[in-house]
mmCIF file of C-alpha atoms and ligand atoms in Angstrom:
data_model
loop_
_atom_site.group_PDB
_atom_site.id
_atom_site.type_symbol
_atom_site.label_atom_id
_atom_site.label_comp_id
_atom_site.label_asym_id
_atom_site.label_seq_id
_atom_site.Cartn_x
_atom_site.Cartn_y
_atom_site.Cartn_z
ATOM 1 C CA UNK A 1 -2.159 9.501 -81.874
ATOM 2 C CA UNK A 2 1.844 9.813 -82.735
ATOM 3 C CA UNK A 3 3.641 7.051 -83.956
ATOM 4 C CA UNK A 4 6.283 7.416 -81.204
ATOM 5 C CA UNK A 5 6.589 3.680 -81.330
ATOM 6 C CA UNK A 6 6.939 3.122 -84.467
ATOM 7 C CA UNK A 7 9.336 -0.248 -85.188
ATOM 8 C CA UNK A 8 9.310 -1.040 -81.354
ATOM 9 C CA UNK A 9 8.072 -4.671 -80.691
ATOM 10 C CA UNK A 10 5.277 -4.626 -77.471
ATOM 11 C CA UNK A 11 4.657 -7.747 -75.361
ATOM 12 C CA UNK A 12 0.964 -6.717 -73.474
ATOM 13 C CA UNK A 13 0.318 -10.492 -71.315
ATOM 14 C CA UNK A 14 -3.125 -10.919 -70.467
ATOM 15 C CA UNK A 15 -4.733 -8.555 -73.424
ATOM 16 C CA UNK A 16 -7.565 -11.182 -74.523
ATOM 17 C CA UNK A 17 -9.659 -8.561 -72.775
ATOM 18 C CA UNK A 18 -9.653 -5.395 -70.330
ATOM 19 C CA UNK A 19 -7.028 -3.425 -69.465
ATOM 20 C CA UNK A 20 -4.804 -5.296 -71.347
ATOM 21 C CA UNK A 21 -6.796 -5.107 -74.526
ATOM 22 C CA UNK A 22 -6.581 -1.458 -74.118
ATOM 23 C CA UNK A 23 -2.945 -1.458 -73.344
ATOM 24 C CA UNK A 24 -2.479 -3.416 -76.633
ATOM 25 C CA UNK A 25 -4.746 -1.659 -78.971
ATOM 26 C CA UNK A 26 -3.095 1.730 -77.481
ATOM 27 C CA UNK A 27 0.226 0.449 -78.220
ATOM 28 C CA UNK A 28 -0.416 -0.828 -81.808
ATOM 29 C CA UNK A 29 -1.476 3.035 -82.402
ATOM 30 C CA UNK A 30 1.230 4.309 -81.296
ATOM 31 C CA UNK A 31 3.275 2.190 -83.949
ATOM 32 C CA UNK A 32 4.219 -0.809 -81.799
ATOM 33 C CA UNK A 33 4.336 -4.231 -83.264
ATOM 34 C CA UNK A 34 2.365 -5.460 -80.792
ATOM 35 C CA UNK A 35 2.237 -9.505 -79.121
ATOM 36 C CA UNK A 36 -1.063 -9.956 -77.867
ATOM 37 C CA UNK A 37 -0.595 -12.723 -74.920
ATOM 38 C CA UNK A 38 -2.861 -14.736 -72.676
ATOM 39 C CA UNK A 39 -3.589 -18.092 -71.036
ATOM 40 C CA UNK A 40 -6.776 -17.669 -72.938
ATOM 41 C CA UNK A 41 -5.683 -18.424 -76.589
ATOM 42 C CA UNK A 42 -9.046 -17.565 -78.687
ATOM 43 C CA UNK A 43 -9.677 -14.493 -76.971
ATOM 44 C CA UNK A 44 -6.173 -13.202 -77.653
ATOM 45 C CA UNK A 45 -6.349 -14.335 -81.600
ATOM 46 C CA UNK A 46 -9.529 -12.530 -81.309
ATOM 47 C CA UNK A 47 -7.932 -9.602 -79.404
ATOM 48 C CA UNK A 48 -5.136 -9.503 -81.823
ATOM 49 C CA UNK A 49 -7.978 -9.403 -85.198
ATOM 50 C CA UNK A 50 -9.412 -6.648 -83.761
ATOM 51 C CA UNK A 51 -7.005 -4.582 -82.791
ATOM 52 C CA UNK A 52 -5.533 -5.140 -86.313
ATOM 53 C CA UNK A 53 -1.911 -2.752 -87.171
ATOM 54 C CA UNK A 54 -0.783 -6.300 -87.598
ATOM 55 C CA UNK A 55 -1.210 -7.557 -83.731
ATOM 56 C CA UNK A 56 -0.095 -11.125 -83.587
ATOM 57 C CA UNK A 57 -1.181 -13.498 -80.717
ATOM 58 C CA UNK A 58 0.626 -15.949 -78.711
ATOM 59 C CA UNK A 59 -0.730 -18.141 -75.819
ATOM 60 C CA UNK A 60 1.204 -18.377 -72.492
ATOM 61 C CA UNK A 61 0.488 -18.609 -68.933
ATOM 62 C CA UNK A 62 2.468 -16.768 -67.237
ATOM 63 C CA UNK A 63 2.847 -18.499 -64.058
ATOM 64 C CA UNK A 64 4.197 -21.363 -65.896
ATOM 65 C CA UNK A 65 7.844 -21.220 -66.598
ATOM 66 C CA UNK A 66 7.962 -23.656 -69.540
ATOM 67 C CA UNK A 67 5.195 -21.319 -71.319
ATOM 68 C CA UNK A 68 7.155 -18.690 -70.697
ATOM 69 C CA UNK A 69 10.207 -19.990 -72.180
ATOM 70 C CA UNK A 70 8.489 -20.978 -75.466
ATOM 71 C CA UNK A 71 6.926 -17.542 -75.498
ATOM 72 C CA UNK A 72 10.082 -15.838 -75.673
ATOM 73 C CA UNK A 73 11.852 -18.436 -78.016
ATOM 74 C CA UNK A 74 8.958 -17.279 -80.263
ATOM 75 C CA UNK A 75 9.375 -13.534 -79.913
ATOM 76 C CA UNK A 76 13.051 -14.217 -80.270
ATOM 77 C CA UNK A 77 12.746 -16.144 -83.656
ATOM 78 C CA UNK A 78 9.908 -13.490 -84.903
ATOM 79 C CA UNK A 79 11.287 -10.554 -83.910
ATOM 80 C CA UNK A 80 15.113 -10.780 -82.253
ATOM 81 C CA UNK A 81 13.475 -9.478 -78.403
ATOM 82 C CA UNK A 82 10.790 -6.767 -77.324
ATOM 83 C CA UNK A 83 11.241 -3.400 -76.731
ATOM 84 C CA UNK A 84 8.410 -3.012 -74.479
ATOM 85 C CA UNK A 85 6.723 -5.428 -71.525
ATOM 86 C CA UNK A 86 3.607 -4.875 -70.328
ATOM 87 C CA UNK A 87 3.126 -7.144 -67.143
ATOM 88 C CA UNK A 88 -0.078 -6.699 -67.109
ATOM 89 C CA UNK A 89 -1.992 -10.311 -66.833
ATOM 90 C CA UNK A 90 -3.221 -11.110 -63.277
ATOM 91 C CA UNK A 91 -5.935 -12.956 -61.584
ATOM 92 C CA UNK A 92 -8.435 -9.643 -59.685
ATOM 93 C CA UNK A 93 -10.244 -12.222 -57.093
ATOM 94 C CA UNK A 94 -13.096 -11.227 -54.650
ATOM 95 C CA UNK A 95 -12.647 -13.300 -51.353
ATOM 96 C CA UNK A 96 -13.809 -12.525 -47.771
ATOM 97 C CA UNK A 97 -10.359 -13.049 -45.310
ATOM 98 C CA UNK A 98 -11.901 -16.179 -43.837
ATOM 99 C CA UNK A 99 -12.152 -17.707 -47.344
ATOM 100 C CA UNK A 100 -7.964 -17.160 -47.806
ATOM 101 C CA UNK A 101 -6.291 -20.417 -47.551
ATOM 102 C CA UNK A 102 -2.628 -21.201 -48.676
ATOM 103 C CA UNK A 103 -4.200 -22.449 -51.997
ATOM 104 C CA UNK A 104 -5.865 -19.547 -53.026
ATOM 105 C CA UNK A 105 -2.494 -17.853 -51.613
ATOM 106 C CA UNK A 106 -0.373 -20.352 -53.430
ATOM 107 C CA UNK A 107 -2.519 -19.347 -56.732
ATOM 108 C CA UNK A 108 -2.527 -15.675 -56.614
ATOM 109 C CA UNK A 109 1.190 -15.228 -55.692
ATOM 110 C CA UNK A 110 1.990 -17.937 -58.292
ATOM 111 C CA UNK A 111 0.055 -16.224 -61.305
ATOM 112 C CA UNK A 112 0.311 -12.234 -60.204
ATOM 113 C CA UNK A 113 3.755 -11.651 -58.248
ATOM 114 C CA UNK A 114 5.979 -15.033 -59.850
ATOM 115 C CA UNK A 115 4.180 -14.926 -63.312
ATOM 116 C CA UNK A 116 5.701 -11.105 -63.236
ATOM 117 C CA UNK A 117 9.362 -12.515 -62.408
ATOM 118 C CA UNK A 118 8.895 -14.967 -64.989
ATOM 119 C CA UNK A 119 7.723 -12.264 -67.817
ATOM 120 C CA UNK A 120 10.079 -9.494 -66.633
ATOM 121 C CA UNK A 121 13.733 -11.847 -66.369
ATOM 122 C CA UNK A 122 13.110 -13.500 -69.661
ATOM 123 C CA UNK A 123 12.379 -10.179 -71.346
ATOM 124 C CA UNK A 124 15.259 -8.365 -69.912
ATOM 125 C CA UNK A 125 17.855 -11.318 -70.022
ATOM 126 C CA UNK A 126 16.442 -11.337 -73.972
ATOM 127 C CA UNK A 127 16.960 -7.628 -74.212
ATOM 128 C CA UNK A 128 20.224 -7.326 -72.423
ATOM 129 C CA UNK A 129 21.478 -10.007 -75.188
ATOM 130 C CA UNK A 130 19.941 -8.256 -78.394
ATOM 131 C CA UNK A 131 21.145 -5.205 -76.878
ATOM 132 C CA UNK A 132 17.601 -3.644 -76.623
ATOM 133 C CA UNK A 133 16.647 -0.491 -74.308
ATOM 134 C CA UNK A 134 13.717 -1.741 -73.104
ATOM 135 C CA UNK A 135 10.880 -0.864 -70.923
ATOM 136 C CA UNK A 136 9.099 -2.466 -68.624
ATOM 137 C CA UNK A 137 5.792 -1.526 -67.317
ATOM 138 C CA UNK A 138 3.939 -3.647 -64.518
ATOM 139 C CA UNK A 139 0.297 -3.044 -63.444
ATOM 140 C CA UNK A 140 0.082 -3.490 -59.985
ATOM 141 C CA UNK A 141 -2.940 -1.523 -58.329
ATOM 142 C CA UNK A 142 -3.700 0.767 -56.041
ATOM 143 C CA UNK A 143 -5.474 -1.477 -53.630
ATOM 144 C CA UNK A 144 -1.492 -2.000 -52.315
ATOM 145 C CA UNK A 145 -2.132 1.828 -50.704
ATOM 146 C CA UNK A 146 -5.589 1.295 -49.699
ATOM 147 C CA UNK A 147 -5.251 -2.403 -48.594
ATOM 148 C CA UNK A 148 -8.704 -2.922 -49.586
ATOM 149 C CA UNK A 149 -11.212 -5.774 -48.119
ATOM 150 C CA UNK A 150 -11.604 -9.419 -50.010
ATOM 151 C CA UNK A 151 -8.024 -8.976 -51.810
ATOM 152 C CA UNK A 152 -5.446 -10.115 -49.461
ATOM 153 C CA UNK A 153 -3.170 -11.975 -51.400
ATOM 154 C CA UNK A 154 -3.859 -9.456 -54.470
ATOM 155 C CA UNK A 155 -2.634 -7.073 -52.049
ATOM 156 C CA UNK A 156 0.086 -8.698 -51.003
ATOM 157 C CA UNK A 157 1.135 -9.851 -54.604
ATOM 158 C CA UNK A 158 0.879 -6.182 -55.906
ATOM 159 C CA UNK A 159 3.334 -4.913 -52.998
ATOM 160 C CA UNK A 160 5.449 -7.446 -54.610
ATOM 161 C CA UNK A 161 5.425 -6.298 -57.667
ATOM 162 C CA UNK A 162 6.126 -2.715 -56.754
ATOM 163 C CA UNK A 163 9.192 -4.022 -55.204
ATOM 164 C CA UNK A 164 10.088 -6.373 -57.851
ATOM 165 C CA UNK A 165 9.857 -2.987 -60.019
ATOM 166 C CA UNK A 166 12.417 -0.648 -58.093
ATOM 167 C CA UNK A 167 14.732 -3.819 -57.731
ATOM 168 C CA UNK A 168 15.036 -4.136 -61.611
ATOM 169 C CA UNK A 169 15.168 -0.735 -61.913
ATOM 170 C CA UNK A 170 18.237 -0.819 -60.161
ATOM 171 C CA UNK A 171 19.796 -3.716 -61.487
ATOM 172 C CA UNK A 172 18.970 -2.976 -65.127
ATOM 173 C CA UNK A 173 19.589 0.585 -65.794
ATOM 174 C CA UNK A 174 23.154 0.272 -66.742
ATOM 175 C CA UNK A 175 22.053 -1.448 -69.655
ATOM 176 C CA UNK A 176 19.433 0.991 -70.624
ATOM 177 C CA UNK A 177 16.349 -0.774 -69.595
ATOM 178 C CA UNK A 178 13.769 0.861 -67.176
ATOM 179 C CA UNK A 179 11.400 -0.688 -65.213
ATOM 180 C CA UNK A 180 8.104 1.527 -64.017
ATOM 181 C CA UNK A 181 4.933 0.135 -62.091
ATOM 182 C CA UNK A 182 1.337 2.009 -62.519
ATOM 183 C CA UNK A 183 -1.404 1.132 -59.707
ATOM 184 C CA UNK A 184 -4.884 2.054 -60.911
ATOM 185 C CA UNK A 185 -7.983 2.727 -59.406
ATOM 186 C CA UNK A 186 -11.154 0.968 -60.192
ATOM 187 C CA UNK A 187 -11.297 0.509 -63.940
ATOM 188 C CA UNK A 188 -15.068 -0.862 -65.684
ATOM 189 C CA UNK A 189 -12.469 -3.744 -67.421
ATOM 190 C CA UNK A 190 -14.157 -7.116 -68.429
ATOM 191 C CA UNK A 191 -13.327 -8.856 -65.420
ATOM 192 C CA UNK A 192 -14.734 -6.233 -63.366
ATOM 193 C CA UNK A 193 -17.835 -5.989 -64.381
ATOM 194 C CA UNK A 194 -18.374 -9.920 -63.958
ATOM 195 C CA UNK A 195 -17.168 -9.247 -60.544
ATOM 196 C CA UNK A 196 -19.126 -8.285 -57.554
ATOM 197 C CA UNK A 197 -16.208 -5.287 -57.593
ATOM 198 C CA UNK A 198 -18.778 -4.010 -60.333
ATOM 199 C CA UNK A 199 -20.665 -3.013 -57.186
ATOM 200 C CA UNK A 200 -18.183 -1.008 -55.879
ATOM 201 C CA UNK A 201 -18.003 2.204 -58.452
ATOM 202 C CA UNK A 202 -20.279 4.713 -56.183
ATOM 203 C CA UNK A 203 -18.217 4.147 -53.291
ATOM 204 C CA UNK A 204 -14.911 4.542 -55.222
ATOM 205 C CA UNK A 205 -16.323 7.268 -57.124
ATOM 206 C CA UNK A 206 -17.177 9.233 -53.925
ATOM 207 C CA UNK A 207 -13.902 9.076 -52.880
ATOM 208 C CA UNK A 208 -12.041 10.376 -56.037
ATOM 209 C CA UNK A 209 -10.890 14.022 -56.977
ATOM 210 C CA UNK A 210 -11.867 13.418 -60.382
ATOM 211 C CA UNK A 211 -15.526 12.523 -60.813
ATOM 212 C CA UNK A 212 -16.277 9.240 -63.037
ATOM 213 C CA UNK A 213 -15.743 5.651 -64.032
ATOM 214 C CA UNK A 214 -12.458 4.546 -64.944
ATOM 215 C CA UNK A 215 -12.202 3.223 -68.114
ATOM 216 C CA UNK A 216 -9.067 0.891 -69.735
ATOM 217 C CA UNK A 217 -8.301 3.512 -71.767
ATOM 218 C CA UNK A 218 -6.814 6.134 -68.569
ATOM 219 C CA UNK A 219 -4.552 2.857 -67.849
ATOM 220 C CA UNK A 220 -3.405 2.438 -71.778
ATOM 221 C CA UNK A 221 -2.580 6.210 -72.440
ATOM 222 C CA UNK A 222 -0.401 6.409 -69.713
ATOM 223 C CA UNK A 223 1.562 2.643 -70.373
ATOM 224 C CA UNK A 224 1.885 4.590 -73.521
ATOM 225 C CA UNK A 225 3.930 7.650 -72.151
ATOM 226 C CA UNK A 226 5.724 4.757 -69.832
ATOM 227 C CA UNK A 227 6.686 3.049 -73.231
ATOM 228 C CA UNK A 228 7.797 6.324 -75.452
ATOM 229 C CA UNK A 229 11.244 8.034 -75.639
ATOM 230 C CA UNK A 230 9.132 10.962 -73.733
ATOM 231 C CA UNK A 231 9.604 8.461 -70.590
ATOM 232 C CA UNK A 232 13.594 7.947 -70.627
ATOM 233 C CA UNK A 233 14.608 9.408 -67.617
ATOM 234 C CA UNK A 234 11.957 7.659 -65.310
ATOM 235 C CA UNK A 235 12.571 4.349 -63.756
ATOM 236 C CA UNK A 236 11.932 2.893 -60.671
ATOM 237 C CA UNK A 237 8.624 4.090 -60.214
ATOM 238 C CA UNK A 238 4.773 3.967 -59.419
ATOM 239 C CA UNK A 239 2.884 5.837 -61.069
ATOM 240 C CA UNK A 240 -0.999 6.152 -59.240
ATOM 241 C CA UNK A 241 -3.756 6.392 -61.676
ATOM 242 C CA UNK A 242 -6.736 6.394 -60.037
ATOM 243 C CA UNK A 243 -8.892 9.753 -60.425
ATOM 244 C CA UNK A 244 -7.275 10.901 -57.165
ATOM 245 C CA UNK A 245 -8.823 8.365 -55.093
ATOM 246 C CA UNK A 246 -5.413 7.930 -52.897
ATOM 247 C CA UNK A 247 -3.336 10.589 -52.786
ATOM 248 C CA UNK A 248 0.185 10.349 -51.464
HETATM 249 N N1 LIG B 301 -9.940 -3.528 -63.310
HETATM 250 C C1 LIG B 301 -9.515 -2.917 -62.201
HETATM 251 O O1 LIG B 301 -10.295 -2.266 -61.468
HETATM 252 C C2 LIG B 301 -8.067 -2.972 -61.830
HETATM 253 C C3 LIG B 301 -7.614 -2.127 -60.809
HETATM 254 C C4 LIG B 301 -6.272 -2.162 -60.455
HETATM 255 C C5 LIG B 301 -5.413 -2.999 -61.122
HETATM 256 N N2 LIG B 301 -5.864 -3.813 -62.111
HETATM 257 C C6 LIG B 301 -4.916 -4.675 -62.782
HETATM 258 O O2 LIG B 301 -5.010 -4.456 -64.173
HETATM 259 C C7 LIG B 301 -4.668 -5.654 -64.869
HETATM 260 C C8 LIG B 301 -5.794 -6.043 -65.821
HETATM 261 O O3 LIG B 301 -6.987 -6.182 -65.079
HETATM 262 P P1 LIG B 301 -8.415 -6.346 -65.777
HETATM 263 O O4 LIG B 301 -9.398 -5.764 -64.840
HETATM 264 O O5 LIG B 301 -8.347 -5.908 -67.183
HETATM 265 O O6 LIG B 301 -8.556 -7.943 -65.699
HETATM 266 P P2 LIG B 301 -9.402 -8.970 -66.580
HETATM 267 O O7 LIG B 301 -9.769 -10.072 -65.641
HETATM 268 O O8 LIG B 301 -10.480 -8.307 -67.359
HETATM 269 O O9 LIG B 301 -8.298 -9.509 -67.613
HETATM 270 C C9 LIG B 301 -7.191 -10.217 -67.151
HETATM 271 C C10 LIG B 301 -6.619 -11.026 -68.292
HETATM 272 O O10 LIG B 301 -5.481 -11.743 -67.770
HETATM 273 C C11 LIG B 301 -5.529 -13.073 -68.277
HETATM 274 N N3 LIG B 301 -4.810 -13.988 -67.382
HETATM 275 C C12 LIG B 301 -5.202 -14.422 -66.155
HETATM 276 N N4 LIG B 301 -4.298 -15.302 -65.691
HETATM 277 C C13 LIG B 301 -3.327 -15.421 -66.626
HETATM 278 C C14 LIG B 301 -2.155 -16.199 -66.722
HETATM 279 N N5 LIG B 301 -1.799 -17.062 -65.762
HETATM 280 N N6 LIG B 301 -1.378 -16.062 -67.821
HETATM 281 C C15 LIG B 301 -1.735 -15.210 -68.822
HETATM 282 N N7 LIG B 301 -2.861 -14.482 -68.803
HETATM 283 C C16 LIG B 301 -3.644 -14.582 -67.709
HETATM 284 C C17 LIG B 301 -7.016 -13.400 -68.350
HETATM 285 O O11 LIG B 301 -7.258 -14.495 -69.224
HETATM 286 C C18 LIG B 301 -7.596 -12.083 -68.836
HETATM 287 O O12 LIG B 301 -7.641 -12.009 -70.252
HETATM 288 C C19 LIG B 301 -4.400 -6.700 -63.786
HETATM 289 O O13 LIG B 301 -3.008 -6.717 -63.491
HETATM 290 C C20 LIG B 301 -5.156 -6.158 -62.605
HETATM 291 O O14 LIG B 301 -4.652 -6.634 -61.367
HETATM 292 C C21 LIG B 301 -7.184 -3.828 -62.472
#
């Protein structure tokens, strides 16, 4: 590990666990200060001990707009604005098309594609006044290219945010700030294995180049290079990390 962030600040949301745990720890040894965030405040204080390298946590949910507000008044009193976003907290649901109803709709647009907005125009309206070049990284997924079964509104909400991503790309770059999207594969993250996606793996696995379980870590190293100086001329784009699985 480098220390190619050393002095940044790093907003990971939903790191109490998985991918964004990862994504966190990853960060923190790569120099970040690092903001551990989640609707789920004891697991990201717990996150945040364990990851150590001086991880702080603070509690939001990201799909409600006063949270988010207080979230960023905090990161603006602690540390002026962040230098990095990693959109990464989302709801991963398993539910059979006949089960979708405008409430479970309503709930996975509200938390995955609008808790995004929320995370991303706070950040950059925060960075645009410190005068920050920031990044922003958003995990959508790669079931947006493979528009796989008992996700529809994750689908859906993931398209969104790989259009939210190319819009602020294009808004933002004359102030210095990029805005990338990374769609994994399968990945053995907490949720997932609570999930009856845990049963999925041989079938995925099947279908990818590379042979093998994905693991948080092939989602945190490459946030990483999204997040460094080594990333500077990329913006605008999604980046598929998924073994292979879909290639395009
Ligand atoms: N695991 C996979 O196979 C996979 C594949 C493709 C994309 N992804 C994406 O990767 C990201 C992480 O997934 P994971 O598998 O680690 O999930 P996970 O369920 O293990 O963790 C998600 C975290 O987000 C938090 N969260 C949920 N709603 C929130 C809210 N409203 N506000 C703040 N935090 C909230 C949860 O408390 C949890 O800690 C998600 O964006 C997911 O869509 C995962």
């Amino acid at each position: 590990m480098s220390a190619r962030l050393s002095g940044r600040t790093a907003l990971v949301t939903g790191a109490a666990q998985g991918i964004g745990k990862a994504i966190a720890a990853r960060l923190a040894a790569d120099g970040a200060n690092v903001i551990v965030s989640d609707v789920n405040a004891d697991g990201a204080k717990a996150a945040a001990a364990s990851i150590g390298s001086g991880a702080i946590a603070i509690a939001a949910d990201i799909s409600d707009a006063a949270a988010v507000s207080a979230l960023f008044a905090e990161i603006s009193e602690r540390f002026g604005a962040c230098d990095v976003v990693v959109n990464n907290a989302s709801i991963v649901p398993f539910i059979a098309w006949d089960d979708v109803d405008l409430a479970h709709w309503q709930k996975i647009i509200d938390v995955n594609l609008t808790g995004t907005f929320l995370v991303s125009k706070a950040a950059t309206d925060q960075m645009r006044a410190k005068g920050r070049a920031g990044r922003i990284v958003s995990i959508a997924s790669n079931t947006f290219f493979a528009g796989t079964p008992n996700m529809a509104a994750y689908v859906a909400a993931k398209g969104g945010v790989i259009g939210l991503t190319r819009a602020m790309a294009t808004e933002l770059g004359k102030y210095g700030i990029t805005a990338n999207a990374i769609t994994p594969g399968l990945i053995e993250s907490d949720g997932v294995k609570d999930s009856p996606h845990n049963n999925a793996f041989d079938f995925v696995e099947m279908l990818q180049a590379v042979k093998g379980r994905g693991q948080p870590e092939h989602i945190a190293d490459v946030v990483a290079f999204l997040a460094s100086d080594d990333a500077r001329w990329i913006t605008g784009q999604t980046i598929n990390v998924d073994a292979g699985m879909v290639r395009y």
